[in-house]
Coordinates of C-alpha atoms in Angstrom, one line a residue:
M93 CA -31.5 -0.9 23.1
D94 CA -28.7 0.5 25.2
A95 CA -30.4 2.5 27.3
T96 CA -27.3 4.2 28.3
R97 CA -26.7 6.0 24.9
K98 CA -29.3 8.9 25.5
P99 CA -31.1 9.2 22.3
P100 CA -29.9 12.5 20.4
S101 CA -31.5 15.1 20.3
L102 CA -33.2 16.8 17.9
R103 CA -30.9 20.0 18.1
T104 CA -28.2 17.7 17.9
L105 CA -29.2 16.0 14.9
S106 CA -29.8 18.8 13.2
L107 CA -26.3 20.2 14.3
R108 CA -25.2 16.4 12.8
V109 CA -27.1 17.1 8.8
A110 CA -26.2 20.6 9.1
V111 CA -22.3 19.3 9.4
V112 CA -22.3 16.8 6.6
I113 CA -24.2 18.9 4.3
A114 CA -21.5 21.3 4.8
V115 CA -18.2 18.4 4.3
I116 CA -20.3 17.3 1.3
V117 CA -20.8 21.1 0.1
G118 CA -17.1 22.1 0.5
A119 CA -16.3 19.1 -0.9
A120 CA -18.1 19.7 -4.1
G121 CA -17.2 23.5 -3.8
A122 CA -13.5 22.1 -3.9
V123 CA -13.9 20.2 -7.1
Y124 CA -16.2 22.6 -8.5
L125 CA -13.5 24.5 -8.0
V126 CA -10.6 22.7 -9.4
W127 CA -12.2 22.6 -12.5
C128 CA -13.5 25.8 -13.2
D129 CA -9.5 26.2 -13.0
G130 CA -9.2 23.1 -15.7
A131 CA -12.2 25.0 -17.8
E132 CA -10.8 28.5 -17.3
Q133 CA -7.6 27.6 -18.7
C134 CA -8.3 25.7 -21.8
E135 CA -11.3 28.8 -22.5
V136 CA -8.3 31.6 -22.5
E137 CA -5.8 28.7 -24.5
T138 CA -8.4 28.9 -27.4
K139 CA -9.8 32.0 -27.4
V140 CA -6.2 33.2 -27.6
L141 CA -4.8 30.6 -30.4
A142 CA -8.4 31.7 -32.4
E143 CA -7.7 35.1 -32.5
A144 CA -3.8 33.8 -33.3
R145 CA -5.5 31.7 -36.2
T146 CA -6.8 34.7 -37.3
L147 CA -4.9 37.3 -37.7
N148 CA -2.5 34.6 -39.3
K149 CA -5.0 34.8 -42.2
Q150 CA -4.6 38.3 -42.5
M151 CA -0.8 38.7 -43.1
T152 CA -0.9 35.5 -45.2
A153 CA -3.5 37.7 -47.4
A154 CA -1.5 40.9 -47.6
W155 CA 1.3 38.7 -48.4
D156 CA -0.2 36.6 -51.4
Y157 CA -1.5 39.8 -52.3
I158 CA 1.6 41.6 -52.7
D159 CA 2.8 38.0 -53.9
D160 CA 0.0 38.0 -56.2
A161 CA 0.6 41.7 -57.4
Q162 CA 4.7 41.5 -58.9
T163 CA 4.3 41.3 -62.0
A164 CA 1.4 44.6 -62.3
I165 CA 3.9 46.3 -60.0
N166 CA 7.1 45.7 -61.6
T167 CA 5.5 46.0 -64.9
D168 CA 5.6 50.3 -66.6
K169 CA 2.5 51.0 -68.4
D170 CA 5.0 50.8 -71.8
G171 CA 4.9 46.7 -70.5
S172 CA 8.9 47.4 -69.7
Y173 CA 10.0 45.2 -66.7
D174 CA 10.9 47.6 -64.0
F175 CA 11.8 46.3 -60.4
K176 CA 10.2 49.1 -57.5
N177 CA 12.2 47.1 -55.1
V178 CA 8.9 46.3 -53.9
Y179 CA 7.8 42.1 -52.8
C180 CA 6.3 40.1 -50.7
A181 CA 9.0 40.3 -47.7
V182 CA 9.1 44.0 -47.4
A183 CA 5.7 44.7 -47.5
G184 CA 4.7 41.5 -45.3
K185 CA 7.4 42.7 -42.3
G186 CA 6.9 46.3 -43.6
I187 CA 2.9 44.9 -42.2
A188 CA 3.8 43.2 -39.2
R189 CA 6.3 46.2 -37.9
R190 CA 3.4 48.6 -38.6
F191 CA 0.9 46.3 -36.6
T192 CA 3.7 45.4 -34.3
Q193 CA 4.1 49.5 -32.6
T194 CA 0.2 50.6 -32.8
S195 CA -0.7 47.5 -30.9
D196 CA -0.2 46.5 -27.1
G197 CA 2.0 44.1 -26.2
Y198 CA 0.5 42.2 -29.5
V199 CA 4.9 41.4 -32.1
I200 CA 4.8 40.7 -35.6
R201 CA 7.5 39.3 -37.2
Y202 CA 8.8 37.0 -40.6
V203 CA 12.3 34.8 -39.3
R204 CA 14.3 32.6 -40.6
E205 CA 17.4 30.5 -40.8
N206 CA 20.7 31.6 -42.1
P207 CA 18.9 35.0 -42.3
R208 CA 19.2 37.7 -44.7
T209 CA 19.2 40.3 -42.5
G210 CA 19.6 40.6 -38.7
T211 CA 15.7 41.3 -37.5
D212 CA 15.3 37.0 -38.9
A213 CA 17.6 35.8 -36.9
P214 CA 14.8 33.4 -34.9
D215 CA 15.2 33.6 -31.0
G216 CA 14.1 30.2 -29.0
F217 CA 11.0 29.5 -29.7
E218 CA 11.2 30.8 -33.3
Q219 CA 14.2 27.6 -33.3
R220 CA 12.0 25.1 -32.3
A221 CA 8.9 26.1 -34.6
L222 CA 11.6 26.0 -37.8
N223 CA 13.1 22.5 -36.5
H224 CA 9.0 21.3 -35.9
F225 CA 8.5 22.6 -39.7
T226 CA 11.2 20.9 -41.2
V227 CA 10.9 17.3 -39.6
G228 CA 7.7 17.2 -41.0
G229 CA 5.4 18.5 -38.1
S230 CA 2.0 20.4 -38.7
T231 CA 2.5 24.5 -40.6
E232 CA 1.6 26.3 -36.9
Y233 CA 3.0 25.8 -33.5
Y234 CA 1.8 27.4 -30.2
E235 CA 3.3 27.8 -26.0
M236 CA 2.2 29.5 -23.6
S237 CA 4.2 31.8 -22.1
E238 CA 5.4 35.5 -20.0
T239 CA 6.7 38.6 -21.5
N240 CA 7.4 40.8 -18.7
G241 CA 5.2 38.6 -16.0
A242 CA 2.6 38.8 -18.1
P243 CA 1.1 35.9 -19.8
V244 CA 1.7 35.3 -23.9
L245 CA 1.0 33.0 -26.6
R246 CA 4.0 32.4 -28.7
Y247 CA 2.6 31.5 -32.0
S248 CA 4.6 30.8 -34.8
S249 CA 3.3 29.2 -38.7
V250 CA 5.1 28.1 -41.7
L251 CA 6.6 29.4 -44.9
T252 CA 6.6 27.9 -47.7
V253 CA 8.6 28.0 -50.8
R254 CA 6.0 28.6 -53.7
N255 CA 6.8 29.2 -58.0
N256 CA 7.0 33.3 -57.3
C257 CA 9.7 32.5 -54.8
L258 CA 12.4 30.7 -57.2
E259 CA 13.5 35.0 -58.6
C260 CA 14.6 35.3 -55.4
H261 CA 15.4 31.9 -53.2
G262 CA 15.9 29.4 -56.2
G263 CA 18.6 28.5 -58.7
P264 CA 21.1 28.1 -59.5
A265 CA 22.2 28.4 -56.0
G266 CA 25.2 31.7 -55.1
E267 CA 23.3 34.3 -58.0
K268 CA 23.1 37.0 -57.2
D269 CA 18.6 37.2 -56.9
V270 CA 17.1 40.5 -58.5
T271 CA 17.3 42.2 -55.1
G272 CA 21.6 42.0 -54.2
F273 CA 20.7 38.7 -52.2
I274 CA 22.4 34.8 -52.9
K275 CA 19.7 32.7 -53.8
E276 CA 19.6 30.0 -51.8
G277 CA 19.2 27.3 -54.6
M278 CA 15.7 26.5 -52.9
E279 CA 12.7 24.2 -54.6
I280 CA 8.5 24.4 -54.2
G281 CA 7.4 23.1 -50.9
D282 CA 11.2 24.3 -48.8
V283 CA 10.5 25.7 -45.7
A284 CA 11.5 28.9 -46.0
G285 CA 10.7 29.9 -42.6
A286 CA 7.9 31.4 -40.3
V287 CA 5.7 34.0 -39.0
S288 CA 6.4 34.6 -35.6
M289 CA 3.2 36.7 -33.5
V290 CA 3.5 37.5 -29.7
I291 CA -0.9 37.6 -28.1
P292 CA -1.3 38.7 -25.3
M293 CA -3.5 37.5 -22.9
G294 CA -4.2 39.8 -20.3
S295 CA -7.3 40.2 -21.2
Y296 CA -8.9 37.1 -22.0
V297 CA -7.4 35.6 -18.8
R298 CA -9.2 38.5 -16.7
E299 CA -12.7 38.2 -18.9
A300 CA -12.2 33.8 -17.5
A301 CA -11.4 34.9 -14.7
A302 CA -14.9 37.5 -13.9
D303 CA -16.8 34.3 -16.0
K304 CA -15.1 32.0 -12.8
V305 CA -16.4 34.4 -10.0
R306 CA -19.6 34.5 -11.4
S307 CA -19.7 31.0 -11.8
V308 CA -18.7 30.3 -8.4
A309 CA -21.0 32.8 -7.4
F310 CA -23.6 30.8 -8.7
F311 CA -22.6 27.4 -7.6
V312 CA -22.3 28.5 -3.8
L313 CA -25.6 30.5 -4.1
L314 CA -27.8 26.8 -5.4
A315 CA -25.9 25.2 -3.0
L316 CA -26.0 26.8 0.2
T317 CA -29.9 26.8 -1.3
I318 CA -29.9 22.8 -1.2
A319 CA -28.5 22.7 1.7
V320 CA -31.1 24.6 3.2
S321 CA -34.0 22.7 1.5
L322 CA -33.1 19.7 2.7
S323 CA -32.0 20.0 5.8
L324 CA -35.7 21.8 6.6
V325 CA -36.7 18.7 5.0
L326 CA -34.5 16.2 6.5
R327 CA -35.8 18.1 10.0
R328 CA -39.1 18.2 9.3
W329 CA -39.7 14.7 7.8
V330 CA -36.7 12.6 9.5
A331 CA -35.3 14.2 12.8
V332 CA -38.1 15.4 14.1
P333 CA -40.2 11.9 13.9
L334 CA -36.7 10.7 14.5
E335 CA -37.1 12.5 18.3
A336 CA -40.6 11.7 18.8
A337 CA -39.3 7.8 17.9
N338 CA -37.0 8.4 20.5
E339 CA -38.9 9.4 23.1
Q340 CA -41.5 6.9 22.8
L341 CA -38.5 3.9 22.8
A342 CA -37.0 5.9 26.4
S343 CA -40.7 5.2 27.4
E344 CA -40.9 1.4 26.7
N345 CA -37.3 1.5 28.6
E346 CA -38.3 2.8 31.3
E347 CA -41.6 0.5 31.5
Q348 CA -39.6 -2.3 30.8
S349 CA -37.6 -1.2 33.8
N350 CA -41.1 -1.4 35.9
F351 CA -41.6 -4.6 34.1
L352 CA -38.1 -6.2 35.8
A353 CA -38.5 -4.7 38.4
L354 CA -42.1 -6.1 39.6
M355 CA -40.7 -10.0 38.0
S356 CA -38.1 -9.4 41.2
H357 CA -40.1 -9.1 43.6
E358 CA -43.4 -11.4 42.0
L359 CA -41.2 -14.1 40.6
R360 CA -38.3 -15.0 42.6
T361 CA -39.8 -13.5 45.5
P362 CA -42.5 -17.0 45.7
L363 CA -39.8 -18.7 43.7
S364 CA -37.5 -18.9 46.8
S365 CA -40.3 -19.3 49.3
I366 CA -40.7 -22.6 47.8
I367 CA -37.1 -23.0 48.1
A368 CA -37.4 -22.8 51.7
F369 CA -40.9 -24.5 52.4
T370 CA -38.8 -27.6 51.3
D371 CA -36.0 -27.6 53.0
I372 CA -37.7 -26.9 56.5
W373 CA -39.7 -29.7 55.4
E374 CA -36.3 -31.3 54.6
K375 CA -35.3 -30.8 58.1
S376 CA -38.4 -31.9 59.6
D377 CA -38.5 -34.9 61.4
R378 CA -41.7 -36.5 60.8
V379 CA -41.5 -39.8 59.1
R380 CA -42.2 -39.5 55.3
D381 CA -42.2 -42.2 52.2
A382 CA -39.8 -42.6 49.6
E383 CA -41.9 -41.5 47.0
E384 CA -42.7 -38.1 48.9
E385 CA -38.8 -37.5 49.5
R386 CA -38.6 -37.9 45.6
L387 CA -41.3 -35.5 44.9
V388 CA -40.6 -32.2 47.5
G389 CA -37.1 -33.2 45.6
K390 CA -38.1 -32.6 42.2
I391 CA -39.9 -29.7 43.5
K392 CA -37.6 -28.4 45.3
E393 CA -35.1 -28.9 42.2
S394 CA -37.8 -27.7 39.2
S395 CA -38.2 -24.4 41.7
S396 CA -34.2 -24.0 41.7
V397 CA -34.5 -24.5 38.1
L398 CA -37.2 -21.8 37.6
L399 CA -35.3 -19.4 40.5
A400 CA -31.7 -19.4 37.7
M401 CA -33.7 -19.1 35.0
V402 CA -35.8 -15.8 36.3
N403 CA -32.4 -14.4 37.9
N404 CA -30.6 -14.8 34.2
T405 CA -33.2 -13.4 32.6
I406 CA -33.3 -10.6 34.5
D407 CA -29.7 -10.1 35.1
V408 CA -29.8 -10.1 30.7
A409 CA -32.8 -7.3 30.9
R410 CA -30.7 -5.0 33.5
L411 CA -27.6 -6.0 31.9
E412 CA -28.6 -4.9 28.2
A413 CA -30.5 -1.9 29.6
G414 CA -27.6 -0.4 31.4
R415 CA -29.1 -0.5 34.9
L416 CA -26.8 -3.8 35.7
S417 CA -24.2 -1.7 37.8
L418 CA -20.3 -2.6 38.5
Q419 CA -19.9 -2.6 42.8
I420 CA -16.6 -2.5 43.2
D421 CA -14.7 -4.0 46.0
E422 CA -12.0 -6.2 47.5
V423 CA -12.4 -9.4 47.1
D424 CA -11.6 -12.6 47.7
L425 CA -11.9 -15.3 44.9
V426 CA -11.0 -18.2 47.2
D427 CA -14.3 -16.9 48.9
V428 CA -16.5 -16.5 44.9
I429 CA -15.5 -19.9 44.4
G430 CA -16.5 -21.4 47.9
A431 CA -19.4 -19.7 47.4
V432 CA -20.1 -21.5 43.9
F433 CA -19.6 -24.9 45.2
A434 CA -22.0 -24.0 48.4
V435 CA -24.4 -24.2 45.5
A436 CA -22.7 -27.0 42.7
D437 CA -21.4 -29.4 45.3
P438 CA -25.2 -31.2 46.4
L439 CA -26.4 -30.9 41.9
A440 CA -22.7 -32.9 41.3
L441 CA -23.6 -36.1 44.0
Q442 CA -26.3 -36.0 43.5
Q443 CA -25.4 -36.4 39.7
G444 CA -22.5 -38.8 40.4
V445 CA -20.3 -36.0 38.9
A446 CA -16.4 -35.8 40.6
L447 CA -17.0 -31.6 41.2
S448 CA -13.1 -29.9 42.1
K449 CA -11.6 -26.9 42.8
S450 CA -8.3 -25.2 42.6
V451 CA -7.0 -21.6 43.2
D452 CA -3.9 -20.7 42.6
P453 CA -2.7 -19.4 46.2
A454 CA -0.3 -16.3 44.6
I455 CA -3.6 -15.1 43.6
P456 CA -3.9 -11.6 45.3
V457 CA -6.9 -10.5 46.8
M458 CA -9.1 -8.3 43.5
R459 CA -10.6 -5.4 43.4
T460 CA -13.3 -6.5 41.3
D461 CA -17.2 -6.7 41.5
G462 CA -17.7 -10.5 43.6
E463 CA -20.9 -10.5 42.6
A464 CA -20.7 -10.4 38.8
L465 CA -17.5 -13.2 39.4
R466 CA -20.2 -15.1 41.0
K467 CA -22.6 -15.8 38.7
V468 CA -19.6 -16.1 36.6
V469 CA -18.3 -18.5 38.1
L470 CA -21.9 -20.4 38.3
N471 CA -23.3 -20.5 35.4
L472 CA -19.7 -21.7 34.2
V473 CA -20.1 -24.5 36.3
S474 CA -24.1 -25.7 36.4
N475 CA -23.1 -25.4 32.8
A476 CA -20.6 -27.6 33.2
L477 CA -22.8 -29.7 35.0
K478 CA -26.2 -30.2 32.8
F479 CA -24.1 -31.8 30.4
T480 CA -22.2 -33.6 31.6
E481 CA -22.8 -37.3 32.2
P482 CA -22.5 -40.0 35.9
G483 CA -18.9 -41.2 36.3
G484 CA -17.5 -37.9 34.8
S485 CA -15.6 -35.0 36.0
V486 CA -15.8 -30.8 36.5
A487 CA -12.4 -29.2 37.3
V488 CA -12.4 -25.7 38.1
A489 CA -8.9 -23.6 38.2
A490 CA -8.3 -19.9 39.3
Q491 CA -4.5 -19.3 37.2
L492 CA -2.7 -16.0 38.4
D493 CA -1.2 -13.9 35.4
P494 CA 1.5 -11.6 36.8
A495 CA 2.3 -10.5 33.2
E496 CA -0.7 -8.7 32.7
N497 CA -2.6 -8.4 36.5
R498 CA -5.5 -10.7 36.1
V499 CA -6.7 -13.7 36.8
R500 CA -7.6 -16.9 35.2
L501 CA -10.4 -19.0 35.6
V502 CA -11.7 -22.1 33.7
V503 CA -13.8 -24.3 34.2
A504 CA -13.0 -27.6 32.3
D505 CA -15.5 -30.4 32.3
T506 CA -15.6 -34.3 30.8
G507 CA -19.1 -34.0 29.4
C508 CA -20.8 -34.2 25.7
G509 CA -18.5 -31.4 24.0
I510 CA -19.8 -28.6 21.7
A511 CA -19.5 -29.5 18.0
P512 CA -17.3 -26.2 15.4
E513 CA -20.6 -24.7 14.3
D514 CA -21.8 -24.3 17.7
A515 CA -18.7 -22.9 20.0
V516 CA -18.7 -19.7 17.2
R517 CA -21.9 -18.5 18.6
I518 CA -22.1 -20.7 22.2
F519 CA -21.7 -17.1 23.5
E520 CA -24.9 -15.5 21.8
K521 CA -28.0 -14.5 23.3
F522 CA -30.8 -17.4 23.0
A523 CA -28.2 -19.9 21.9
R524 CA -27.8 -23.6 22.6
A525 CA -26.2 -26.1 21.0
A526 CA -27.8 -29.3 19.1
P527 CA -28.1 -32.2 21.6
Y528 CA -25.9 -34.8 20.7
E529 CA -26.6 -39.0 21.2
G530 CA -25.4 -40.1 24.6
C531 CA -25.4 -36.3 25.6
G532 CA -28.4 -36.2 28.7
G533 CA -28.2 -31.9 29.9
T534 CA -31.6 -30.5 29.7
P535 CA -31.6 -27.8 27.0
G536 CA -31.9 -24.2 29.2
S537 CA -33.1 -21.2 28.2
G538 CA -29.8 -19.7 25.9
L539 CA -28.9 -17.1 28.6
G540 CA -26.2 -18.3 30.9
L541 CA -22.9 -18.0 28.4
Y542 CA -24.4 -14.8 27.1
L543 CA -24.9 -13.5 30.5
V544 CA -21.4 -14.8 31.3
K545 CA -20.1 -13.0 28.4
G546 CA -21.8 -9.4 28.6
L547 CA -20.2 -10.1 32.1
V548 CA -17.2 -10.6 31.7
E549 CA -16.6 -8.3 28.9
R550 CA -18.0 -5.4 31.8
L551 CA -15.5 -6.6 34.7
G552 CA -12.5 -6.1 31.2
G553 CA -12.3 -8.7 30.4
E554 CA -13.0 -11.6 27.7
V555 CA -14.2 -15.9 27.5
S556 CA -13.6 -18.7 25.0
V557 CA -14.4 -21.6 25.2
A558 CA -12.5 -24.9 23.2
S559 CA -14.5 -28.4 23.2
T560 CA -14.1 -31.6 21.4
V561 CA -17.5 -33.6 21.0
G562 CA -17.4 -36.4 23.0
E563 CA -14.1 -35.1 25.1
G564 CA -15.4 -32.4 26.5
S565 CA -15.2 -28.5 26.8
V566 CA -13.1 -26.2 28.5
F567 CA -14.2 -22.4 29.2
T568 CA -11.7 -19.7 30.1
A569 CA -12.8 -16.2 31.7
I570 CA -9.9 -13.8 31.7
V571 CA -11.0 -10.7 34.2
P572 CA -8.4 -7.9 35.8
L573 CA -6.9 -7.9 39.3
V574 CA -8.3 -4.7 39.6
V575 CA -11.7 -3.7 37.2
G576 CA -11.7 0.5 37.5
E577 CA -15.2 1.7 39.2
E578 CA -17.4 2.9 36.1
G579 CA -20.0 1.9 37.6
R580 CA -23.4 2.3 36.2
E581 CA -25.8 3.3 38.9
D582 CA -27.8 0.7 39.9
D583 CA -31.9 0.7 40.0
G584 CA -32.9 0.9 43.2
E585 CA -34.2 -2.6 43.9
D586 CA -33.2 -4.4 46.9
S587 CA -30.5 -6.3 46.2
A588 CA -31.5 -8.7 48.8
C589 CA -34.4 -10.0 45.9
R590 CA -31.4 -10.9 43.6

């Protein structure tokens, strides 16, 4: 856990949950509203179309009644034929005209191609309907339209020639029928015309809008009820336990920091004392045999290794806990590498490894954390020496990249190298490369390179490795010349104990 990120408070968590719920409810409401609009339009069309079909059946029934009663109407009591000028078309048009006059917004009329009177001439919609019927389409045709800005349904139903129609519209074509009009020579089943209706939709639209308002209000009420219930449940069963867990983690983190401080004083100080005592012993004038010198040398070497491991462990823990602050100052890279070589030279000499350094003189004084930079170079050099056999070499180079205002630190060795599958994870915590035949390196704790990566990234840089098994490795750390002074506050530990 990164201690620099303060766990969210219960109020913050509740606010986040409320925002998420609000977004979900808003998105669901928008989808529901779109669905309601579509459903409303579909419902209005269904209802008004049903009314048009019902009205059409009524008009057809009146037409059929007059058609069926033609013989009775035109036959006197004595059985003689006397045309009364009352037939289906006249009756249908009369009923349609009266209905139109007494109904608000409704219009019913009969139309046909080549009309016998001007009142039968079709408009644009009616002509499309007649064309539809003529080519053998369905027996009805309709469109949603507007009249005087109000929504209406334009509906039309086909009228076909039946047996009784032939007296006026059959053959022979060109002769006059009993009404005085010219016969068209039609046959049974031909399209004689169409009944045309205009059905106002205003009442249906208003009813559907009212239904939509009620539906949306119910949805909003339901959504708010669910949101409040969910918020209370999350607060009771998630947020409150999570806040308690965060408090426990914060307490454990404080205990960890205290433990690190204890390690700093209780482990590093004795180890430093052991190394100091061995230095005093080595510089004394007392005569001692070779075995005694070997044993004391081993004590010093083991103590130095253990001290390095303790230092890395503590630095890693402090880095992860956010308590390893940057101390930005003016730093001469030559001094940093010199301090590393003061420690690494004796180790290289003892192992029979050639250790060299090269610093680009063009590198200016850097604005960075010198101690962090020293730990980076020291860990890379120590790692290279550990896995380089006697007779091999380790070279440290510092190069200036003026275009990017950064420095490239390269540590190259002729050691046993790293396999590709290990190279991709070598900077992970506790990751160690597998031992290879002929490689005499002593496995470490797996924290050195992890610490290097963490420190380099804290300095605003990056680290990488290129390696070939049996030939050696090249570690490259790229750091900026100037690091922003964002260093966190230190934990108050005496830097002299480092």
